[in-house]
Tab-separated table of C-alpha atoms in Angstrom:
chain	number	residue	atom	x	y	z
W	1408	MET	CA	41.515	13.601	59.490
W	1409	THR	CA	37.726	13.293	59.034
W	1410	LEU	CA	37.782	15.704	56.072
W	1411	PHE	CA	40.512	13.669	54.394
W	1412	LYS	CA	38.476	10.495	55.012
W	1413	TRP	CA	35.466	11.804	53.025
W	1414	SER	CA	37.446	13.553	50.283
W	1415	LYS	CA	37.814	10.450	48.063
W	1416	PRO	CA	34.095	9.473	48.004
W	1417	ILE	CA	33.078	13.079	47.364
W	1418	GLY	CA	35.605	13.342	44.526
W	1419	ALA	CA	34.300	10.107	42.945
W	1420	ILE	CA	30.713	11.343	43.152
W	1421	CYS	CA	31.636	14.645	41.520
W	1422	ALA	CA	33.490	12.847	38.709
W	1423	ILE	CA	30.524	10.575	38.014
W	1424	ALA	CA	28.187	13.584	38.056
W	1425	ILE	CA	30.363	15.442	35.548
W	1426	ILE	CA	30.482	12.390	33.201
W	1427	LEU	CA	26.699	11.882	33.408
W	1428	TYR	CA	26.053	15.573	32.774
W	1429	GLY	CA	28.287	15.524	29.710
W	1430	TRP	CA	26.708	12.321	28.405
W	1431	ILE	CA	23.153	13.669	28.861
W	1432	GLY	CA	24.110	16.945	27.241
W	1433	LEU	CA	25.642	15.139	24.298
W	1434	ALA	CA	22.575	12.908	23.934
W	1435	GLN	CA	20.245	15.926	24.015
W	1436	SER	CA	22.295	18.030	21.604
W	1437	PRO	CA	20.773	18.544	18.148
W	1438	GLN	CA	21.577	15.828	15.620
W	1439	PRO	CA	21.339	15.799	11.813
W	1440	SER	CA	17.913	14.544	10.800
W	1441	VAL	CA	15.424	14.079	7.980
W	1442	ARG	CA	11.916	15.521	8.189
W	1443	LEU	CA	8.948	14.041	6.332
W	1444	THR	CA	5.904	16.059	5.310
W	1445	THR	CA	3.001	15.096	3.065
W	1446	ASN	CA	0.669	17.079	0.856
W	1447	PRO	CA	-2.203	16.750	1.599
W	1448	PRO	CA	-1.740	15.842	5.286
W	1449	ILE	CA	-1.664	12.085	5.743
W	1450	ASP	CA	-4.869	12.046	7.816
W	1451	ARG	CA	-6.718	13.376	4.745
W	1452	VAL	CA	-5.251	10.780	2.375
W	1453	ARG	CA	-7.178	7.601	1.588
W	1454	PRO	CA	-5.984	4.293	0.123
W	1455	LEU	CA	-6.517	3.649	-3.554
W	1456	GLU	CA	-9.977	2.357	-4.385
W	1457	ALA	CA	-9.660	-0.800	-6.461
W	1458	GLU	CA	-12.845	0.156	-8.340
W	1459	ALA	CA	-13.741	3.818	-7.858
W	1460	THR	CA	-17.385	3.445	-8.898
W	1461	THR	CA	-20.272	5.606	-7.785
W	1462	VAL	CA	-21.992	2.509	-6.369
W	1463	LEU	CA	-19.189	1.114	-4.197
W	1464	GLY	CA	-16.841	4.083	-3.971
W	1465	SER	CA	-16.326	7.794	-4.341
W	1466	GLY	CA	-16.601	7.665	-8.130
W	1467	HIS	CA	-13.138	9.134	-8.778
W	1468	TYR	CA	-9.452	8.391	-8.219
W	1469	ASN	CA	-7.529	10.748	-5.956
W	1470	PRO	CA	-4.163	12.120	-7.111
W	1471	PRO	CA	-1.030	10.609	-5.532
W	1472	VAL	CA	0.180	11.969	-2.214
W	1473	GLN	CA	3.298	14.128	-2.306
W	1474	LEU	CA	6.087	12.907	0.001
W	1475	MET	CA	8.666	15.593	0.843
W	1476	LEU	CA	11.935	14.673	2.555
W	1477	GLN	CA	14.110	17.511	3.910
W	1478	ALA	CA	17.575	16.874	5.370
W	1479	PHE	CA	18.863	19.176	8.146
W	1480	ASP	CA	22.251	19.466	9.823
W	1481	ALA	CA	22.809	19.637	13.593
W	1482	GLN	CA	22.092	23.393	13.580
W	1483	GLY	CA	18.742	22.917	11.840
W	1484	GLN	CA	19.955	24.282	8.495
W	1485	SER	CA	19.090	22.556	5.231
W	1486	LEU	CA	21.910	20.390	3.936
W	1487	LYS	CA	23.301	21.419	0.558
W	1488	ASP	CA	24.558	19.231	-2.271
W	1489	ALA	CA	23.212	15.966	-0.863
W	1490	LYS	CA	22.078	12.692	-2.344
W	1491	ILE	CA	18.973	11.098	-0.834
W	1492	HIS	CA	18.150	7.399	-1.136
W	1493	LEU	CA	14.537	6.521	-0.333
W	1494	GLN	CA	13.064	3.044	0.175
W	1495	LEU	CA	9.306	2.904	0.824
W	1496	PHE	CA	7.768	-0.284	2.268
W	1497	THR	CA	4.062	-1.110	2.547
W	1498	PRO	CA	2.414	-2.108	5.842
W	1499	PRO	CA	3.190	-5.670	7.005
W	1500	LYS	CA	0.935	-8.621	6.287
W	1501	ASN	CA	-2.082	-9.220	8.511
W	1502	PRO	CA	-3.948	-12.352	7.317
W	1503	TRP	CA	-6.792	-11.875	9.794
W	1504	PHE	CA	-7.708	-8.400	8.517
W	1505	THR	CA	-6.552	-8.234	4.918
W	1506	THR	CA	-6.601	-5.166	2.673
W	1507	ASP	CA	-7.809	-4.645	-0.900
W	1508	PHE	CA	-4.349	-5.642	-2.202
W	1509	PRO	CA	-3.114	-8.524	0.023
W	1510	ILE	CA	-0.281	-9.377	-2.401
W	1511	VAL	CA	1.197	-5.889	-1.859
W	1512	GLU	CA	1.353	-6.157	1.932
W	1513	GLY	CA	4.868	-6.235	3.340
W	1514	THR	CA	6.628	-5.424	0.041
W	1515	LYS	CA	8.876	-2.673	-1.299
W	1516	LEU	CA	6.751	-0.050	-3.029
W	1517	LEU	CA	9.502	2.318	-4.168
W	1518	ASP	CA	13.282	2.537	-4.279
W	1519	ILE	CA	14.800	5.712	-5.697
W	1520	GLU	CA	17.961	7.765	-5.246
W	1521	GLY	CA	18.158	11.355	-6.406
W	1522	ASN	CA	20.364	14.398	-6.124
W	1523	ALA	CA	19.153	16.986	-3.632
W	1524	PRO	CA	21.023	20.301	-4.142
W	1525	THR	CA	18.888	21.936	-1.449
W	1526	GLY	CA	18.626	18.816	0.709
W	1527	GLN	CA	15.100	18.061	-0.438
W	1528	LEU	CA	13.650	15.069	-2.292
W	1529	GLN	CA	10.033	15.000	-3.484
W	1530	VAL	CA	8.074	12.098	-4.939
W	1531	GLN	CA	4.398	11.593	-5.660
W	1532	GLN	CA	3.191	8.115	-4.802
W	1533	THR	CA	-0.255	6.516	-4.725
W	1534	LEU	CA	-0.563	4.538	-1.498
W	1535	PRO	CA	-2.593	1.373	-2.178
W	1536	ILE	CA	-3.521	0.067	1.287
W	1537	ARG	CA	-4.183	1.262	4.819
W	1538	GLY	CA	-1.657	0.858	7.625
W	1539	THR	CA	1.776	2.069	8.633
W	1540	TYR	CA	4.322	2.574	5.862
W	1541	GLN	CA	8.042	2.532	6.593
W	1542	LEU	CA	10.538	4.839	4.886
W	1543	LEU	CA	14.249	4.054	5.019
W	1544	VAL	CA	16.177	7.235	4.194
W	1545	ALA	CA	19.931	7.555	3.621
W	1546	VAL	CA	21.511	10.969	3.025
W	1547	THR	CA	25.070	11.205	1.694
W	1548	PRO	CA	27.114	14.182	0.428
W	1549	LEU	CA	27.729	14.754	-3.261
W	1550	VAL	CA	31.150	16.096	-2.286
W	1551	ALA	CA	33.185	13.606	-0.265
W	1552	ASN	CA	33.369	14.310	3.482
W	1553	ALA	CA	31.179	17.432	3.185
W	1554	PHE	CA	29.045	16.139	6.085
W	1555	GLU	CA	28.443	12.938	7.997
W	1556	PRO	CA	25.990	10.566	6.248
W	1557	ILE	CA	22.511	10.288	7.780
W	1558	GLN	CA	20.432	7.149	8.029
W	1559	GLN	CA	16.941	7.405	9.442
W	1560	THR	CA	13.744	5.338	9.530
W	1561	LEU	CA	10.471	7.246	9.211
W	1562	THR	CA	6.866	6.057	9.309
W	1563	LEU	CA	3.504	7.309	8.135
W	1564	THR	CA	0.126	5.781	8.949
W	1565	LEU	CA	-2.619	5.821	6.345
W	1566	PRO	CA	-6.174	5.535	7.707
W	1567	GLU	CA	-8.820	3.352	6.102
W	1568	ASN	CA	-11.460	4.832	3.834
W	1569	PRO	CA	-14.602	5.483	5.944
W	1570	LEU	CA	-16.762	4.183	3.087
W	1571	LYS	CA	-15.360	0.692	3.717
W	1572	PHE	CA	-16.735	0.696	7.260
W	1573	ARG	CA	-20.143	1.782	5.975
W	1574	TYR	CA	-20.297	-0.969	3.354
W	1575	PHE	CA	-19.059	-3.551	5.828
W	1576	ALA	CA	-21.736	-2.527	8.335
W	1577	ILE	CA	-24.427	-2.879	5.659
W	1578	LEU	CA	-23.129	-6.344	4.718
W	1579	VAL	CA	-23.070	-7.422	8.371
W	1580	VAL	CA	-26.678	-6.280	8.849
W	1581	ILE	CA	-27.788	-8.230	5.760
W	1582	LEU	CA	-26.008	-11.426	6.866
W	1583	LEU	CA	-27.355	-11.108	10.402
W	1584	ALA	CA	-30.865	-10.633	9.042
W	1585	VAL	CA	-30.540	-13.792	6.940
W	1586	GLY	CA	-29.338	-15.787	9.932
W	1587	LEU	CA	-31.970	-14.260	12.206
W	1588	LEU	CA	-34.759	-15.195	9.793
W	1589	GLY	CA	-33.413	-18.707	9.491
W	1590	GLY	CA	-33.209	-19.140	13.251
W	1591	TRP	CA	-36.723	-17.785	13.675
W	1592	VAL	CA	-38.112	-20.281	11.155
W	1593	ILE	CA	-36.176	-23.237	12.574
W	1594	GLY	CA	-37.172	-22.421	16.147
W	1595	GLY	CA	-40.907	-22.366	15.410
W	1596	ARG	CA	-43.386	-25.131	16.290
W	1597	GLN	CA	-43.681	-27.191	13.157
W	1598	PRO	CA	-45.115	-30.685	12.938
W	1599	ILE	CA	-43.000	-33.520	11.638
W	1600	GLN	CA	-44.612	-35.891	9.221
W	1601	PRO	CA	-44.073	-39.651	9.477
W	1602	GLY	CA	-40.674	-40.639	8.106
W	1603	GLU	CA	-39.224	-37.095	8.343
W	1604	ILE	CA	-36.348	-36.062	10.571
W	1605	ALA	CA	-37.264	-32.335	10.445
W	1606	PRO	CA	-40.161	-30.183	9.265
W	1607	GLN	CA	-40.295	-29.402	5.555
W	1608	GLN	CA	-39.638	-25.653	5.987
W	1609	VAL	CA	-36.571	-26.371	8.106
W	1610	ARG	CA	-35.206	-28.827	5.570
W	1611	LEU	CA	-35.750	-26.403	2.722
W	1612	LEU	CA	-34.060	-23.601	4.653
W	1613	LEU	CA	-31.034	-25.705	5.589
W	1614	SER	CA	-30.741	-27.035	2.052
W	1615	GLY	CA	-30.869	-23.534	0.666
W	1616	LEU	CA	-28.193	-22.303	3.055
W	1617	ILE	CA	-25.915	-25.208	2.171
W	1618	VAL	CA	-26.365	-24.621	-1.562
W	1619	VAL	CA	-25.669	-20.890	-1.206
W	1620	ALA	CA	-22.562	-21.512	0.915
W	1621	ILE	CA	-21.162	-24.088	-1.511
W	1622	ALA	CA	-21.937	-21.860	-4.510
W	1623	ALA	CA	-20.280	-18.861	-2.879
W	1624	LEU	CA	-17.199	-20.889	-1.972
W	1625	LEU	CA	-16.879	-22.332	-5.469
W	1626	LEU	CA	-17.530	-18.995	-7.157
W	1627	VAL	CA	-14.949	-17.098	-5.103
W	1628	ASN	CA	-12.182	-19.662	-5.278
W	1629	ILE	CA	-12.628	-21.149	-8.756
W	1630	SER	CA	-13.059	-17.760	-10.420
W	1631	ALA	CA	-9.940	-16.419	-8.665
W	1632	GLU	CA	-7.881	-19.483	-9.626
W	1633	PHE	CA	-9.143	-19.329	-13.204
W	1634	ALA	CA	-8.295	-15.630	-13.419
W	1635	GLU	CA	-4.798	-16.289	-12.071
W	1636	SER	CA	-4.117	-19.096	-14.552
W	1637	HIS	CA	-5.681	-17.079	-17.356
W	1638	MET	CA	-3.385	-14.145	-16.722
W	1639	SER	CA	-0.310	-16.340	-16.501
W	1640	MET	CA	-0.894	-17.968	-19.880
W	1641	PRO	CA	1.195	-16.365	-22.626
W	1642	GLY	CA	-0.837	-14.639	-25.249
W	1643	MET	CA	-4.038	-14.841	-23.218
W	1644	GLY	CA	-3.660	-11.627	-21.229
W	1645	GLU	CA	-5.027	-8.237	-22.086
W	1646	GLU	CA	-3.417	-6.718	-25.135
W	1647	VAL	CA	-1.223	-3.802	-24.160
W	1648	PRO	CA	-1.444	-0.816	-26.491
W	1649	SER	CA	1.829	0.397	-27.895
W	1650	SER	CA	3.088	3.734	-26.647
W	1651	SER	CA	2.683	6.730	-28.919
W	1652	LYS	CA	6.217	7.842	-27.915
W	1653	PRO	CA	9.443	5.902	-28.500
W	1654	ALA	CA	11.519	4.426	-25.669
W	1655	LYS	CA	14.664	6.087	-27.048
W	1656	LEU	CA	15.011	9.330	-29.001
W	1657	GLN	CA	17.717	11.583	-30.361
W	1658	SER	CA	16.644	15.216	-30.532
W	1659	GLN	CA	18.266	18.668	-30.415
W	1660	GLY	CA	21.737	17.319	-29.758
W	1661	LEU	CA	20.675	14.919	-26.978
W	1662	TYR	CA	20.060	11.190	-26.817
W	1663	MET	CA	17.665	9.835	-24.197
W	1664	GLN	CA	16.758	6.217	-23.569
W	1665	LEU	CA	14.254	4.579	-21.194
W	1666	SER	CA	15.235	0.997	-20.381
W	1667	GLY	CA	14.659	-1.701	-17.789
W	1668	ASP	CA	11.977	-4.318	-17.221
W	1669	LYS	CA	9.511	-4.625	-20.098
W	1670	SER	CA	6.839	-6.305	-17.957
W	1671	ALA	CA	5.973	-6.522	-14.298
W	1672	THR	CA	4.051	-8.601	-11.756
W	1673	VAL	CA	1.927	-7.317	-8.905
W	1674	GLY	CA	3.859	-7.494	-5.631
W	1675	GLN	CA	7.310	-7.405	-7.250
W	1676	PRO	CA	9.338	-4.224	-7.954
W	1677	ALA	CA	10.284	-3.435	-11.528
W	1678	LYS	CA	13.671	-1.871	-12.322
W	1679	LEU	CA	13.723	1.117	-14.655
W	1680	GLN	CA	16.282	3.694	-15.694
W	1681	VAL	CA	16.628	6.641	-18.035
W	1682	SER	CA	19.911	7.946	-19.439
W	1683	VAL	CA	20.765	11.202	-21.211
W	1684	SER	CA	23.929	11.631	-23.251
W	1685	ASP	CA	25.536	13.603	-26.047
W	1686	PRO	CA	25.243	11.487	-29.217
W	1687	LYS	CA	28.406	13.000	-30.711
W	1688	THR	CA	30.737	12.377	-27.785
W	1689	SER	CA	28.743	9.695	-25.896
W	1690	GLN	CA	29.386	11.723	-22.743
W	1691	PRO	CA	26.653	11.907	-20.078
W	1692	VAL	CA	24.567	15.067	-19.804
W	1693	THR	CA	23.774	16.175	-16.259
W	1694	ASP	CA	22.508	19.768	-16.512
W	1695	VAL	CA	18.940	18.651	-17.317
W	1696	VAL	CA	15.750	17.994	-15.367
W	1697	LEU	CA	13.962	14.663	-15.674
W	1698	LYS	CA	10.253	14.345	-14.988
W	1699	VAL	CA	8.918	10.772	-14.554
W	1700	THR	CA	5.197	9.948	-14.585
W	1701	THR	CA	3.670	6.457	-14.316
W	1702	THR	CA	-0.022	6.230	-15.279
W	1703	GLN	CA	-2.380	3.277	-15.028
W	1704	LEU	CA	-3.960	3.046	-18.473
W	1705	GLU	CA	-7.160	1.174	-17.610
W	1706	ASN	CA	-8.582	3.975	-15.456
W	1707	ASN	CA	-6.051	6.723	-16.201
W	1708	TRP	CA	-4.789	7.478	-12.700
W	1709	VAL	CA	-1.213	8.441	-11.745
W	1710	ALA	CA	0.644	5.857	-9.649
W	1711	PHE	CA	4.035	7.576	-9.328
W	1712	ALA	CA	5.714	10.839	-10.300
W	1713	TYR	CA	9.149	12.324	-9.698
W	1714	GLU	CA	11.098	15.330	-10.895
W	1715	GLY	CA	14.863	15.604	-10.418
W	1716	THR	CA	18.297	15.651	-12.005
W	1717	PRO	CA	20.373	12.697	-13.253
W	1718	ASP	CA	23.503	11.488	-11.482
W	1719	SER	CA	27.073	12.076	-12.630
W	1720	ASN	CA	26.609	9.351	-15.269
W	1721	GLY	CA	23.592	11.098	-16.751
W	1722	LYS	CA	21.253	8.404	-15.375
W	1723	LEU	CA	18.230	8.153	-13.111
W	1724	VAL	CA	17.635	4.648	-11.759
W	1725	TRP	CA	14.622	3.586	-9.709
W	1726	GLU	CA	12.455	0.610	-8.731
W	1727	GLN	CA	8.715	0.836	-8.415
W	1728	GLU	CA	6.041	-1.711	-7.641
W	1729	PHE	CA	2.967	-1.979	-9.843
W	1730	PHE	CA	0.218	-2.981	-7.412
W	1731	ASP	CA	-2.653	-3.039	-9.919
W	1732	GLY	CA	-2.807	-5.746	-12.578
W	1733	ALA	CA	-3.339	-3.450	-15.567
W	1734	PRO	CA	-1.089	-1.892	-18.234
W	1735	HIS	CA	0.903	1.148	-17.132
W	1736	ASN	CA	2.504	3.917	-19.153
W	1737	VAL	CA	5.890	5.268	-17.999
W	1738	VAL	CA	6.730	8.676	-19.483
W	1739	VAL	CA	10.015	10.553	-18.932
W	1740	GLU	CA	10.356	14.169	-20.034
W	1741	VAL	CA	13.726	15.917	-20.270
W	1742	ALA	CA	14.114	19.694	-20.024
W	1743	PRO	CA	17.154	21.964	-19.576
W	1744	GLN	CA	18.017	23.412	-16.209
W	1745	ALA	CA	17.552	27.157	-15.816
W	1746	ASN	CA	21.321	27.783	-15.716
W	1747	ALA	CA	22.260	25.229	-18.421
W	1748	LYS	CA	24.491	26.382	-21.246
W	1749	GLU	CA	22.487	24.567	-23.907
W	1750	GLN	CA	18.800	25.344	-23.970
W	1751	PHE	CA	16.336	23.154	-25.897
W	1752	GLN	CA	12.671	22.291	-26.152
W	1753	PRO	CA	11.570	19.523	-23.758
W	1754	PHE	CA	10.866	16.128	-25.313
W	1755	GLN	CA	9.713	12.751	-24.019
W	1756	VAL	CA	10.314	9.034	-24.190
W	1757	ALA	CA	7.817	6.434	-22.983
W	1758	GLU	CA	7.161	2.732	-22.509
W	1759	ASN	CA	3.940	0.790	-21.934
W	1760	ILE	CA	4.451	-1.966	-19.350
W	1761	PRO	CA	2.016	-4.873	-19.017
W	1762	VAL	CA	1.418	-5.851	-15.392
W	1763	GLU	CA	0.376	-9.391	-14.494
W	1764	GLY	CA	-2.212	-9.545	-11.749
W	1765	VAL	CA	-1.991	-12.055	-8.896
W	1766	ALA	CA	-5.056	-13.569	-7.244
W	1767	PRO	CA	-5.316	-13.331	-3.433
W	1768	PRO	CA	-3.991	-16.425	-1.590
W	1769	MET	CA	-6.464	-19.216	-0.850
W	1770	ALA	CA	-6.001	-18.746	2.899
W	1771	VAL	CA	-7.084	-15.100	2.706
W	1772	ARG	CA	-10.252	-16.037	0.790
W	1773	LEU	CA	-11.108	-18.832	3.220
W	1774	ILE	CA	-10.653	-16.535	6.228
W	1775	SER	CA	-12.989	-13.950	4.686
W	1776	LEU	CA	-15.563	-16.648	3.941
W	1777	THR	CA	-15.269	-17.889	7.531
W	1778	TYR	CA	-16.015	-14.416	8.857
W	1779	PHE	CA	-19.143	-14.102	6.723
W	1780	THR	CA	-20.303	-17.610	7.681
W	1781	GLY	CA	-19.742	-16.822	11.350
W	1782	ILE	CA	-21.930	-13.722	11.086
W	1783	VAL	CA	-24.746	-15.805	9.595
W	1784	VAL	CA	-24.364	-18.399	12.373
W	1785	ILE	CA	-24.544	-15.678	15.021
W	1786	GLY	CA	-27.751	-14.407	13.458
W	1787	LEU	CA	-29.103	-17.977	13.341
W	1788	LEU	CA	-28.405	-18.525	17.047
W	1789	LEU	CA	-29.942	-15.176	17.877
W	1790	GLY	CA	-33.085	-16.085	15.932
W	1791	LEU	CA	-33.356	-19.404	17.754
W	1792	TRP	CA	-32.956	-17.673	21.125
W	1793	LEU	CA	-35.617	-15.068	20.341
W	1794	ARG	CA	-38.051	-17.716	19.062
W	1795	HIS	CA	-37.394	-19.855	22.143
W	1796	ARG	CA	-38.173	-16.944	24.450
W	1797	GLN	CA	-41.428	-16.162	22.671
W	1798	THR	CA	-42.685	-19.748	22.379
W	1799	PRO	CA	-44.360	-21.097	25.562
W	1800	ARG	CA	-42.736	-24.188	26.953
W	1801	THR	CA	-45.541	-26.740	26.547
W	1802	GLY	CA	-43.429	-29.664	25.631
W	1803	LEU	CA	-41.177	-30.655	22.829
W	1804	THR	CA	-41.361	-28.463	19.765
W	1805	TRP	CA	-40.660	-31.161	17.292
W	1806	LYS	CA	-42.326	-34.494	17.924
W	1807	ARG	CA	-42.803	-37.367	15.616
W	1808	SER	CA	-46.480	-38.004	14.988
W	1809	ILE	CA	-47.684	-41.527	15.660
W	1810	SER	CA	-49.623	-43.025	12.851
């Protein structure tokens, strides 16, 4: 009777244990996934230097980082005949600690979809700012129902350039020294002449600081606003040189055309596409390899590069953001695949795209100016404190003389 009494609770416990064991085993079983690797390793990559000069930088522009996405099935084998859609987003906005390109923060840097016969997609992308980038990856089969689609969110964190910390430390020391000197002068014993509210040296120092602060504020904000309005005026921007290669070309029995946005704005993605077809039949050509390269013309550095095959319509469509306000050259080269029936000599089409720069927001500039002013004020208070400690307390420092 006692054994029968405990049989039901024991059976319930065993059933729950079996269900939990199966659920945990299912949760821990291998799942299809996408793996991200970079070349060079991300900890050795640095953000783009806005001006890579030998005075305020390394003196050269680094090549773009190679992002490699590899799709695996549940058994850890590379997926075959897949299509990979990649969306790359920049680090989110942080108004208190802005980057070199504040307009680019929190925007879509790249959107591209390419065929991946071996389950791998590779792009080369220059990363403009420090922080954590987000990659939204979707993997679908080229053949319907060949495998379950995969959607995965990946991240990579780009460290700041160590040179920036060095230059910032030097600037902080200079501003502190200016404030310290001012506080030392103001805190000294200086006689006040009849009719004066402060000694002459103090008045000159304060007047100079006010003039410098006003001049800096006006220079930073007015010049930025003027540059923004200057760039937005039609016909007043930098003249963009015409490309030496056409945007569409018929050669060796193929017709290739590069189309899409003819101009771009910093912080906004531009839509581009290239199509390859047979000019006789107007049918798409798919057994070719397309190589895309986007180069900034002002300093001749590569912003984006990709090599892959067109889709079933003979097209490659992508969106890319131009984060530097300078003309860019987009070149697409077509070459036959190794196993293609028709072999031909590679040829290219190209388009020069003017990019309109955008000045940093007023709030960002004011916050930066506030930081620099605060550093000077800290140095000023420190100078007053040091002068006060050194000066014997024999009465009031500043006293109006009685005539």
